[in-house]
Coordinates of C-alpha atoms in Angstrom, one line a residue:
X1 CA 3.3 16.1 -23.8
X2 CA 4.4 15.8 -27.4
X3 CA 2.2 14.8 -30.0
X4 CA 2.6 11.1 -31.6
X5 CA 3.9 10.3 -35.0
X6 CA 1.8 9.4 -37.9
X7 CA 4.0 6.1 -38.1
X8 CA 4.4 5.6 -34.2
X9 CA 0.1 5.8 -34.8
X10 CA 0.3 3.2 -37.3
X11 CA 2.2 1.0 -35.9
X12 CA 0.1 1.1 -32.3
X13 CA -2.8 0.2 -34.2
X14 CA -0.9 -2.9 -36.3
X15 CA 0.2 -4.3 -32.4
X16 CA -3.4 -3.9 -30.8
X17 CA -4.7 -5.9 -34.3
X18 CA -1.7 -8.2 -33.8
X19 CA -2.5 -8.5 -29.9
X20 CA -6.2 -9.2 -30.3
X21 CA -6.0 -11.7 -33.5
X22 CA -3.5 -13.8 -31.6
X23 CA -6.3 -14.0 -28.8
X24 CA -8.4 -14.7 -31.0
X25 CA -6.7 -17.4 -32.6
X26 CA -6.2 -19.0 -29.2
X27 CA -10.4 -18.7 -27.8
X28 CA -10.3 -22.1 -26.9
X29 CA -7.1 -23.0 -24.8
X30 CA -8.1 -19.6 -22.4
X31 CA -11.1 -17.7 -21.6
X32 CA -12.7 -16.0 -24.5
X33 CA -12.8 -12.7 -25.1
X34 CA -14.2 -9.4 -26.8
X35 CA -12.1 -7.8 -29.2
X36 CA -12.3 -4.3 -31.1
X37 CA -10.7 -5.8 -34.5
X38 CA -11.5 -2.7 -36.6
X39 CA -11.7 0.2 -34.3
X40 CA -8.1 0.9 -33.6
X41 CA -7.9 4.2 -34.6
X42 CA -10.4 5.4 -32.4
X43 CA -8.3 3.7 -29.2
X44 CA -5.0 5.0 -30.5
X45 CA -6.2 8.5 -31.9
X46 CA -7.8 9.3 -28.4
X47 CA -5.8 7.5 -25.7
X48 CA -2.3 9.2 -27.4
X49 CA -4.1 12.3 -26.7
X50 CA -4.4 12.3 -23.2
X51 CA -1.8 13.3 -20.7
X52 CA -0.3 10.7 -18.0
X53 CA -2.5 12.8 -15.2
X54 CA -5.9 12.3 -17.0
X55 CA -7.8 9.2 -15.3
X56 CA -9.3 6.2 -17.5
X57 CA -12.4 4.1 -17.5
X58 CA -13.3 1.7 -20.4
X59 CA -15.7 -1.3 -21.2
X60 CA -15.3 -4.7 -22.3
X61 CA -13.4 -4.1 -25.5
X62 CA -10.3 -2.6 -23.8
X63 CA -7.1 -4.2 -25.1
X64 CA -6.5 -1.2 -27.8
X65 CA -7.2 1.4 -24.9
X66 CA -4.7 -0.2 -22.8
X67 CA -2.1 -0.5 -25.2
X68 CA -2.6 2.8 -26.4
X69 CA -2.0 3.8 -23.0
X70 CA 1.2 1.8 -22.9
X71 CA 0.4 -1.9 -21.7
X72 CA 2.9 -4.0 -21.6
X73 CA 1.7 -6.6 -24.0
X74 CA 3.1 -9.4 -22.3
X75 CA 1.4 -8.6 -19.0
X76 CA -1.7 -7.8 -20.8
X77 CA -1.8 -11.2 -22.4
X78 CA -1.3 -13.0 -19.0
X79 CA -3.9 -11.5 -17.4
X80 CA -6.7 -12.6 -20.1
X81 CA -5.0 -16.1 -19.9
X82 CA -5.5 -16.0 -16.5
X83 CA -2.1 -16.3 -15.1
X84 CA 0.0 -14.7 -12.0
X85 CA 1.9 -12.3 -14.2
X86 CA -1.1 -10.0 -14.9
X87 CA -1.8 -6.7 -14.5
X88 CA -4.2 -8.1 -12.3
X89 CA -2.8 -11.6 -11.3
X90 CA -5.0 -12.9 -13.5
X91 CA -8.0 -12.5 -12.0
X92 CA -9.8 -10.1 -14.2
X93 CA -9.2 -11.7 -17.6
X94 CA -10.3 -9.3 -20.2
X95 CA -13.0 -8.0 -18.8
X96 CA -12.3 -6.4 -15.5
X97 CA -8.5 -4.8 -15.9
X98 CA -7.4 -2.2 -14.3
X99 CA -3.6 -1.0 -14.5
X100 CA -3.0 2.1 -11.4
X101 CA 0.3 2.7 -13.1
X102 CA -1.2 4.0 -16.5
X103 CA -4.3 5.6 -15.0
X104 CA -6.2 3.4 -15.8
X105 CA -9.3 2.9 -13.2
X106 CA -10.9 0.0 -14.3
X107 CA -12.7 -2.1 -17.2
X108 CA -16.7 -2.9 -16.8
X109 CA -18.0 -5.8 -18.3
X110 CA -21.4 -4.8 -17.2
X111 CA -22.3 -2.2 -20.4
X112 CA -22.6 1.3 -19.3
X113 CA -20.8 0.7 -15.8
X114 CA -17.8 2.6 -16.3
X115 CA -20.1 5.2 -17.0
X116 CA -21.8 5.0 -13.3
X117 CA -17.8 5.2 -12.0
X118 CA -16.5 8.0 -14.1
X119 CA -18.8 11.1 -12.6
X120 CA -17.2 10.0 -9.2
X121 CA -13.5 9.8 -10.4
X122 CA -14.0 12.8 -11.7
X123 CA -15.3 14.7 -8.6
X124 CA -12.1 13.4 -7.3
X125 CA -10.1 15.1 -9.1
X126 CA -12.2 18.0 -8.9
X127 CA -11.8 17.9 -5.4
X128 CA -8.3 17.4 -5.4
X129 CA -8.9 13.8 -4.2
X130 CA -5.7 11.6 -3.1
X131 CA -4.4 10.1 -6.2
X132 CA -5.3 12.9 -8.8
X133 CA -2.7 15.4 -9.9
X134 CA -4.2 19.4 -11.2
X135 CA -5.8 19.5 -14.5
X136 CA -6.2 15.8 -14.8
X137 CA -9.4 15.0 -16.5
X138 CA -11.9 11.9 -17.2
X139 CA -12.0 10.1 -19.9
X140 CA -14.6 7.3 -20.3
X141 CA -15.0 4.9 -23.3
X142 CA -18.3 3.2 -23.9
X143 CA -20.4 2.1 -27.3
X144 CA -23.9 3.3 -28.5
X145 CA -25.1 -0.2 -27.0
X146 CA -24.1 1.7 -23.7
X147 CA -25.8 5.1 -24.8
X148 CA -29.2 2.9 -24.8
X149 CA -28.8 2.3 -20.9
X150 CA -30.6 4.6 -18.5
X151 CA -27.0 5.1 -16.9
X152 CA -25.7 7.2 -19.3
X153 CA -28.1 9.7 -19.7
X154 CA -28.1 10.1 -15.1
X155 CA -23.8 10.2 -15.9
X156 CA -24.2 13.1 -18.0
X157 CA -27.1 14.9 -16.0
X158 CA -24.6 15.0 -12.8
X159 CA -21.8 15.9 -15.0
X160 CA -23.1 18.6 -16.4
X161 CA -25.3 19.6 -13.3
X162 CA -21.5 19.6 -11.1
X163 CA -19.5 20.4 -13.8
X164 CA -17.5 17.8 -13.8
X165 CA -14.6 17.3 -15.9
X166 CA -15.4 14.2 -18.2
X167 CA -14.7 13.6 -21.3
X168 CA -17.1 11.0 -23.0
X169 CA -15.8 8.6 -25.7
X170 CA -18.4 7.0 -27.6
X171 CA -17.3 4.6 -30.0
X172 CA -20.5 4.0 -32.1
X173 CA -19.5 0.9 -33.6
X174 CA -23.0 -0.5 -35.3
X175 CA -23.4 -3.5 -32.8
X176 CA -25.0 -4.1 -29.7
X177 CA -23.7 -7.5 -29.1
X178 CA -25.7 -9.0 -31.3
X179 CA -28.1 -6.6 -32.7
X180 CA -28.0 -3.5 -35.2
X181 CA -27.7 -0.1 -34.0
X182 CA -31.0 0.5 -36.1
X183 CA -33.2 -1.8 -33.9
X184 CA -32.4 -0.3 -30.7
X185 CA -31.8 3.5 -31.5
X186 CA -34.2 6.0 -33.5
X187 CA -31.3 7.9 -35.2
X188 CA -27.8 7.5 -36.6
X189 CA -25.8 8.9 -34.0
X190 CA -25.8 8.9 -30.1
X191 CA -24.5 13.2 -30.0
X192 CA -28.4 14.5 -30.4
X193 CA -28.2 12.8 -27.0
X194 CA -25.9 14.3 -25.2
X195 CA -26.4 18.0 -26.9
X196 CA -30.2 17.1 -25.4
X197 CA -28.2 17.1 -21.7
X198 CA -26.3 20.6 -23.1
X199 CA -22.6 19.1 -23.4
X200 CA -21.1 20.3 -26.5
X201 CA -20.8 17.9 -28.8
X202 CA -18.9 16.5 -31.9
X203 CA -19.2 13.6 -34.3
X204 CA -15.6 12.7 -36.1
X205 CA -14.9 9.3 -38.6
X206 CA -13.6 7.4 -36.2
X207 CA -11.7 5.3 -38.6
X208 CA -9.1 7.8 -39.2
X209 CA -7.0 8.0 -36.7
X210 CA -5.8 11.4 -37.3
X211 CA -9.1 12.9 -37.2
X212 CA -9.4 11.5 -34.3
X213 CA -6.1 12.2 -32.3
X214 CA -6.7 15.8 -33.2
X215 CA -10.7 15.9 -32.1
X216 CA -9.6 14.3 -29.1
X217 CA -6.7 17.0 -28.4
X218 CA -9.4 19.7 -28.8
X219 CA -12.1 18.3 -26.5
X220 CA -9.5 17.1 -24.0
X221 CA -8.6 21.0 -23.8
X222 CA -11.7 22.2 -23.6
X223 CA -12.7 19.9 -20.1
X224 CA -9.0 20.7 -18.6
X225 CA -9.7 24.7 -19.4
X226 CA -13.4 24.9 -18.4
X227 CA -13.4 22.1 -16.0
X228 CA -17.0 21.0 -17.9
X229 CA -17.9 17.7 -19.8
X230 CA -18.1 17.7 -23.3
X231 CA -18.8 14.9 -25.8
X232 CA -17.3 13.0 -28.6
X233 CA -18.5 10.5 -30.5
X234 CA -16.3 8.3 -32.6
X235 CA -17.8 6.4 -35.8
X236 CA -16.9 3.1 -36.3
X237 CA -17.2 -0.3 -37.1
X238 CA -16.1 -3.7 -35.3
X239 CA -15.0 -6.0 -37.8
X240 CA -14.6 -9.3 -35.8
X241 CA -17.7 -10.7 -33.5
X242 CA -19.1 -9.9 -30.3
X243 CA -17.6 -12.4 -28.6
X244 CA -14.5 -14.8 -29.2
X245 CA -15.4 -17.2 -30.9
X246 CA -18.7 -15.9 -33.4
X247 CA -18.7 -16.4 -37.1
X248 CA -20.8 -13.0 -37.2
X249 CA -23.5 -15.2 -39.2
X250 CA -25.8 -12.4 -38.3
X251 CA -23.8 -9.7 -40.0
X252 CA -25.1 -8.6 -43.7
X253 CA -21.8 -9.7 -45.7
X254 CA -22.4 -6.3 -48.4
X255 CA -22.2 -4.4 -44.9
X256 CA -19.0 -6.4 -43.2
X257 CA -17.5 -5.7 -47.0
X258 CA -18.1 -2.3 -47.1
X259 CA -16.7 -1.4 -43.7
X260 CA -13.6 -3.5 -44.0
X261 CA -12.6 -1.6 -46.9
X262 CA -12.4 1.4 -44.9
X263 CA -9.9 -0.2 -42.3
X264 CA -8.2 2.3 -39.8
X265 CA -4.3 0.7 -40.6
X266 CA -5.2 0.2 -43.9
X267 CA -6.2 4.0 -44.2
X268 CA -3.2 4.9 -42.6
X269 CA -0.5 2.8 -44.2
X270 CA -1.6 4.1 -47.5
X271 CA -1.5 7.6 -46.6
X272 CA 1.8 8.1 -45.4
X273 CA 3.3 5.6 -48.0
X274 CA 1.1 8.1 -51.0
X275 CA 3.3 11.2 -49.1
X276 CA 6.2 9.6 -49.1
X277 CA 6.7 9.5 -45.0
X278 CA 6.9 5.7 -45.0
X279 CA 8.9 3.4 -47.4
X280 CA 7.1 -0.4 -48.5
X281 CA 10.2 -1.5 -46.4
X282 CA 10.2 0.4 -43.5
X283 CA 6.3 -0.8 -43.5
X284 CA 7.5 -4.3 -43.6
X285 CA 10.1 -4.3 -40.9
X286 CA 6.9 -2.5 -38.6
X287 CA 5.0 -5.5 -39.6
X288 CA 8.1 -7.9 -38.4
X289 CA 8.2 -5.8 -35.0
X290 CA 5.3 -6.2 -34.1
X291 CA 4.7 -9.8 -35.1
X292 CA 8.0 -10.5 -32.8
X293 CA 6.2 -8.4 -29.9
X294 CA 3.0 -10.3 -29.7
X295 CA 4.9 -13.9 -30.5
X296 CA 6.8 -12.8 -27.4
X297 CA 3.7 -11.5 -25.1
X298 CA 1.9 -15.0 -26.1
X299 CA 5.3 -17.3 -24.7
X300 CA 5.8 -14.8 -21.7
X301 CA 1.7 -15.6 -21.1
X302 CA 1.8 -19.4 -22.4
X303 CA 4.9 -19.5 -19.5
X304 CA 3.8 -17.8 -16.5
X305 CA 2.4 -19.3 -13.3
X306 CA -0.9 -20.0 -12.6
X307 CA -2.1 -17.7 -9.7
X308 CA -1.5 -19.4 -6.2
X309 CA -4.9 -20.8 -4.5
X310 CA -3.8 -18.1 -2.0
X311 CA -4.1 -15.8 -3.9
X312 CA -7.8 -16.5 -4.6
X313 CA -9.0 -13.7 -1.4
X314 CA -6.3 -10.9 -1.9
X315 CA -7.1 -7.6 -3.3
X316 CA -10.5 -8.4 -3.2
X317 CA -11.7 -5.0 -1.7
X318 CA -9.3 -2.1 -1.3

């Protein structure tokens, strides 16, 4: 599977941005929702890393995993409005997608629960289960607020006990809904954890989404040759509140500042236009695409059908 372009990277993170401010901008004429404004490189520097056979599980802050993964946006946008044209039929929202056709399992509201799921998925495929495809791996997203559940550290004791091939994606982003990483953990990073479990382990900046394409590549290789878990932890920061809508009146401002000047696309934009790889006007018309794309996603959302009252007990079980 080839490798991603530096631009093609860039300008997934500037439609995920696009995609979740426009849903953010709308919080009150459709369900809310919880964005990942800030952490796009670590979405689009790990999901383009993965191969079409690898399995996914994420957590409530989803949209940039999915589009990584190729969403379409419209479809994605219909399903957190709620209407018939979802990857879902719009009965998931934000919170619960799941999309078969990318390989995408599910999305768990419930923090830490994908987490529960993924040591079973990847059994599966361990097994040779229906559905999986040889060398296919795990993947499972989740934040440090997640690392603080008792579910995590039982995920990665069977894992490693059955040597399972999972691939743990922590994106330490500094918030646990409403409360610092400081209060709830007693060190900076969640990887003394999982080295405690004996998973190799790796902390990368997860605001560069170079770094963290090419970590990803690495630990991904590792699980598909030894068939064991490993863990990677991505450092970041959300920029935009727990929940749509929050004015983050909780957040130091020094702090907010300080992080926002490190922004992923920002970081990225400026590199390749220092080295000469991308033009102020190819920039620009990337910046036109994908306003186009999401203006499009929000009238294909804004136009679609409610769901049918028929539809309210289908595909409740499988």
């Amino acid at each position: 599977m080839p490798s991603p372009s530096r631009i093609s990277m860039l300008e997934a993170m500037m439609l995920i941005r696009a995609h979740e401010e426009k849903l953010a901008t709308i919080a009150g004429q459709s369900p809310g929702t919880c964005t990942a404004v800030g952490q796009e490189a670590a979405a689009v520097g790990a999901v383009t890393a993965l191969q079409p056979r690898d399995r996914i599980l994420t957590n409530h802050r989803s949209a940039g995993h999915l589009l990584a993964r190729g969403a379409d946006p419209g479809r994605l946008m219909a399903e957190v409005m709620g209407r018939a044209t979802g990857y879902c039929k719009g009965k998931s929202g934000s919170l619960h997608v799941s999309a078969r056709e990318l390989g995408v399992v599910l999305t768990s509201t419930i923090v830490g629960g994908e987490l529960s799921l993924a040591t079973g998925v990847a059994l599966a495929q361990k097994m040779g289960g229906a559905g999986t495809e040889p060398g296919g791996i795990t993947t499972v997203f989740f934040g440090d607020g997640a690392a603080c559940e008792g579910i995590f550290h039982e995920s990665l004791n069977l894992a490693v006990t059955w040597q399972l091939p999972v691939l743990y994606i922590c994106e330490n982003n500094q918030w646990q809904a409403f409360v610092r990483r400081d209060e709830t953990m007693p060190h900076e990073h969640v990887r003394p954890w999982a080295e405690g479990h004996g998973l190799p382990a790796l902390t990368v900046d997860g605001n560069d989404v170079e770094t963290v394409h090419a970590a990803t590549l690495a630990a991904a290789e590792q699980v598909r040759r030894t068939g064991k878990p490993y863990f990677l932890e991505l450092n970041t920061y959300r920029t935009r509140g727990h929940f749509e809508p929050d004015d983050q009146s909780y957040v130091p401002p020094a702090e907010l500042a300080r992080w926002k000047a490190r922004d992923p696309i920002a970081l990225q934009r400026d590199r390749l236009l220092a080295s000469g790889q991308l033009g102020h006007g190819e920039y620009a018309h990337i910046e036109h695409r994908v306003a186009a794309l999401v203006e499009a996603a929000f009238s294909y959302a804004q136009t679609s059908p409610w769901p049918d009252l028929r539809e309210l007990t289908t595909d409740v079980y499988a």
